[in-house]
Structures are given as structure tokens and as C-alpha cells.
PDB file of C-alpha atoms in Angstrom:
ATOM      1  CA  SER A   1     -50.945  10.620   0.581  1.00  0.00           C
ATOM      2  CA  GLY A   2     -49.614  14.132   0.673  1.00  0.00           C
ATOM      3  CA  ILE A   3     -46.236  15.202  -0.653  1.00  0.00           C
ATOM      4  CA  VAL A   4     -44.253  18.354  -1.358  1.00  0.00           C
ATOM      5  CA  MET A   5     -42.740  18.345  -4.854  1.00  0.00           C
ATOM      6  CA  LYS A   6     -40.252  20.630  -6.583  1.00  0.00           C
ATOM      7  CA  MET A   7     -39.176  21.085 -10.186  1.00  0.00           C
ATOM      8  CA  GLY A   8     -37.402  23.542 -12.441  1.00  0.00           C
ATOM      9  CA  PRO A   9     -38.843  25.107 -15.583  1.00  0.00           C
ATOM     10  CA  GLY A  10     -40.582  22.776 -18.014  1.00  0.00           C
ATOM     11  CA  ALA A  11     -43.749  20.805 -18.552  1.00  0.00           C
ATOM     12  CA  PHE A  12     -45.182  17.383 -17.899  1.00  0.00           C
ATOM     13  CA  PRO A  13     -46.754  15.923 -21.054  1.00  0.00           C
ATOM     14  CA  MET A  14     -50.451  15.065 -21.122  1.00  0.00           C
ATOM     15  CA  HIS A  15     -51.115  12.372 -18.547  1.00  0.00           C
ATOM     16  CA  THR A  16     -53.640  10.882 -16.130  1.00  0.00           C
ATOM     17  CA  HIS A  17     -53.629   9.565 -12.579  1.00  0.00           C
ATOM     18  CA  THR A  18     -55.625   6.735 -11.013  1.00  0.00           C
ATOM     19  CA  ALA A  19     -56.532   8.923  -8.027  1.00  0.00           C
ATOM     20  CA  ASN A  20     -58.134  12.348  -7.648  1.00  0.00           C
ATOM     21  CA  TYR A  21     -55.745  14.990  -6.425  1.00  0.00           C
ATOM     22  CA  GLN A  22     -55.673  18.482  -4.963  1.00  0.00           C
ATOM     23  CA  LEU A  23     -52.688  20.774  -5.462  1.00  0.00           C
ATOM     24  CA  VAL A  24     -51.585  24.067  -3.908  1.00  0.00           C
ATOM     25  CA  VAL A  25     -48.734  26.106  -5.389  1.00  0.00           C
ATOM     26  CA  ILE A  26     -46.242  27.090  -2.680  1.00  0.00           C
ATOM     27  CA  LYS A  27     -43.530  28.783  -4.755  1.00  0.00           C
ATOM     28  CA  GLY A  28     -43.151  29.821  -8.383  1.00  0.00           C
ATOM     29  CA  VAL A  29     -45.583  30.115 -11.269  1.00  0.00           C
ATOM     30  CA  MET A  30     -47.377  27.060 -12.619  1.00  0.00           C
ATOM     31  CA  LYS A  31     -49.892  26.282 -15.333  1.00  0.00           C
ATOM     32  CA  HIS A  32     -52.475  23.479 -15.444  1.00  0.00           C
ATOM     33  CA  TRP A  33     -54.706  22.557 -18.409  1.00  0.00           C
ATOM     34  CA  GLY A  34     -57.071  19.842 -19.537  1.00  0.00           C
ATOM     35  CA  ALA A  35     -57.366  17.925 -22.787  1.00  0.00           C
ATOM     36  CA  ASP A  36     -59.392  20.773 -24.317  1.00  0.00           C
ATOM     37  CA  GLY A  37     -56.773  23.407 -23.438  1.00  0.00           C
ATOM     38  CA  SER A  38     -53.099  24.114 -23.971  1.00  0.00           C
ATOM     39  CA  ARG A  39     -50.053  25.330 -22.083  1.00  0.00           C
ATOM     40  CA  GLU A  40     -50.163  28.595 -24.019  1.00  0.00           C
ATOM     41  CA  GLN A  41     -53.801  29.292 -23.068  1.00  0.00           C
ATOM     42  CA  ALA A  42     -53.617  28.156 -19.436  1.00  0.00           C
ATOM     43  CA  PRO A  43     -53.582  30.906 -16.803  1.00  0.00           C
ATOM     44  CA  LYS A  44     -50.440  31.486 -14.745  1.00  0.00           C
ATOM     45  CA  MET A  45     -50.937  30.484 -11.108  1.00  0.00           C
ATOM     46  CA  GLY A  46     -48.690  31.708  -8.304  1.00  0.00           C
ATOM     47  CA  PRO A  47     -48.346  30.862  -4.606  1.00  0.00           C
ATOM     48  CA  GLY A  48     -51.664  30.065  -2.969  1.00  0.00           C
ATOM     49  CA  SER A  49     -53.280  28.927  -6.222  1.00  0.00           C
ATOM     50  CA  TYR A  50     -55.226  25.660  -6.031  1.00  0.00           C
ATOM     51  CA  TRP A  51     -56.718  23.111  -8.384  1.00  0.00           C
ATOM     52  CA  TYR A  52     -58.573  19.820  -8.141  1.00  0.00           C
ATOM     53  CA  GLN A  53     -57.869  17.142 -10.747  1.00  0.00           C
ATOM     54  CA  PRO A  54     -60.348  14.258 -11.091  1.00  0.00           C
ATOM     55  CA  ALA A  55     -58.924  10.781 -11.603  1.00  0.00           C
ATOM     56  CA  GLY A  56     -58.637   9.523 -15.157  1.00  0.00           C
ATOM     57  CA  GLN A  57     -58.866  12.933 -16.866  1.00  0.00           C
ATOM     58  CA  ALA A  58     -56.008  13.873 -19.192  1.00  0.00           C
ATOM     59  CA  HIS A  59     -54.157  17.058 -18.244  1.00  0.00           C
ATOM     60  CA  GLY A  60     -50.795  18.799 -18.441  1.00  0.00           C
ATOM     61  CA  ASP A  61     -48.856  20.866 -15.933  1.00  0.00           C
ATOM     62  CA  SER A  62     -45.859  23.157 -16.190  1.00  0.00           C
ATOM     63  CA  CYS A  63     -43.479  25.256 -14.140  1.00  0.00           C
ATOM     64  CA  GLU A  64     -43.182  28.700 -15.718  1.00  0.00           C
ATOM     65  CA  SER A  65     -40.520  30.070 -13.373  1.00  0.00           C
ATOM     66  CA  ASP A  66     -36.997  29.119 -12.287  1.00  0.00           C
ATOM     67  CA  GLU A  67     -38.385  26.809  -9.607  1.00  0.00           C
ATOM     68  CA  CYS A  68     -41.819  25.564  -8.575  1.00  0.00           C
ATOM     69  CA  VAL A  69     -42.787  23.952  -5.281  1.00  0.00           C
ATOM     70  CA  TRP A  70     -46.241  22.520  -4.601  1.00  0.00           C
ATOM     71  CA  PHE A  71     -48.134  20.438  -2.068  1.00  0.00           C
ATOM     72  CA  ILE A  72     -50.278  17.672  -3.527  1.00  0.00           C
ATOM     73  CA  THR A  73     -52.677  15.244  -1.861  1.00  0.00           C
ATOM     74  CA  LEU A  74     -53.962  12.150  -3.625  1.00  0.00           C
ATOM     75  CA  ASP A  75     -56.894  10.014  -2.491  1.00  0.00           C
ATOM     76  CA  GLY A  76     -55.303   6.829  -3.856  1.00  0.00           C
ATOM     77  CA  ALA A  77     -52.249   5.519  -5.675  1.00  0.00           C
ATOM     78  CA  ARG A  78     -49.457   7.895  -6.721  1.00  0.00           C
ATOM     79  CA  ASP A  79     -49.050   7.099 -10.390  1.00  0.00           C
ATOM     80  CA  PHE A  80     -48.520   8.791 -13.753  1.00  0.00           C
ATOM     81  CA  HIS A  81     -49.840   7.476 -17.082  1.00  0.00           C
ATOM     82  CA  LEU A  82     -48.823   9.188 -20.330  1.00  0.00           C
ATOM     83  CA  VAL A  83     -51.591   9.719 -22.877  1.00  0.00           C
ATOM     84  CA  ASP A  84     -51.549  10.577 -26.552  1.00  0.00           C
ATOM     85  CA  SER A  85     -52.503  14.257 -26.591  1.00  0.00           C
ATOM     86  CA  GLN A  86     -54.480  13.849 -29.823  1.00  0.00           C
ATOM     87  CA  ALA A  87     -56.427  10.878 -28.430  1.00  0.00           C
ATOM     88  CA  ALA A  88     -57.173  12.822 -25.217  1.00  0.00           C
ATOM     89  CA  LYS A  89     -59.148  15.402 -27.208  1.00  0.00           C
TER      90      LYS A  89
END
């Protein structure tokens, strides 16, 4: 599936998805990091930025501006599973 999503400033906690996904930032500034990284260390990514997230790998995402809009495609189920950030490392 492919969907356009929007959110205000803030972060999603560490989580996983059953499916692989690809994401393109349309508006705003976002950050994306894996279990071995952190929100503070993650690079800021503006419109046109892209990342691929493999299924089952713990990661976090945040919107660092007033509003973020992105297009995401998933190759399977749209789900969201919280993980213990300490266990993910």
C-alpha cells in the first residue's frame, strides 16, 4: 500500500513493522534512526529525502518542524509494534 501521512512536531518511539517500507519526505524536516542510533544523532532530512526500512528492524522517527508530510509505501501489512529501546540494542 501507499499512503500520505502528516504529523506535527514529535517522535514515534522505537518500533518495528511487519513489512519493508520506503519513505519520501514531502514537507518539513524529519529524522530517522535505528536501534544503534538516537534522535539527537540522526541527520535532519528535508523534502525529497528518502529512506528504506527493512521489516522487523527497530527504529524511531520524528518530525523536527511544525508539520511533516511524507509518502510511504509498504510491501505488506500496515502495522506498528512498540519495542523496548534497551532490548532493541
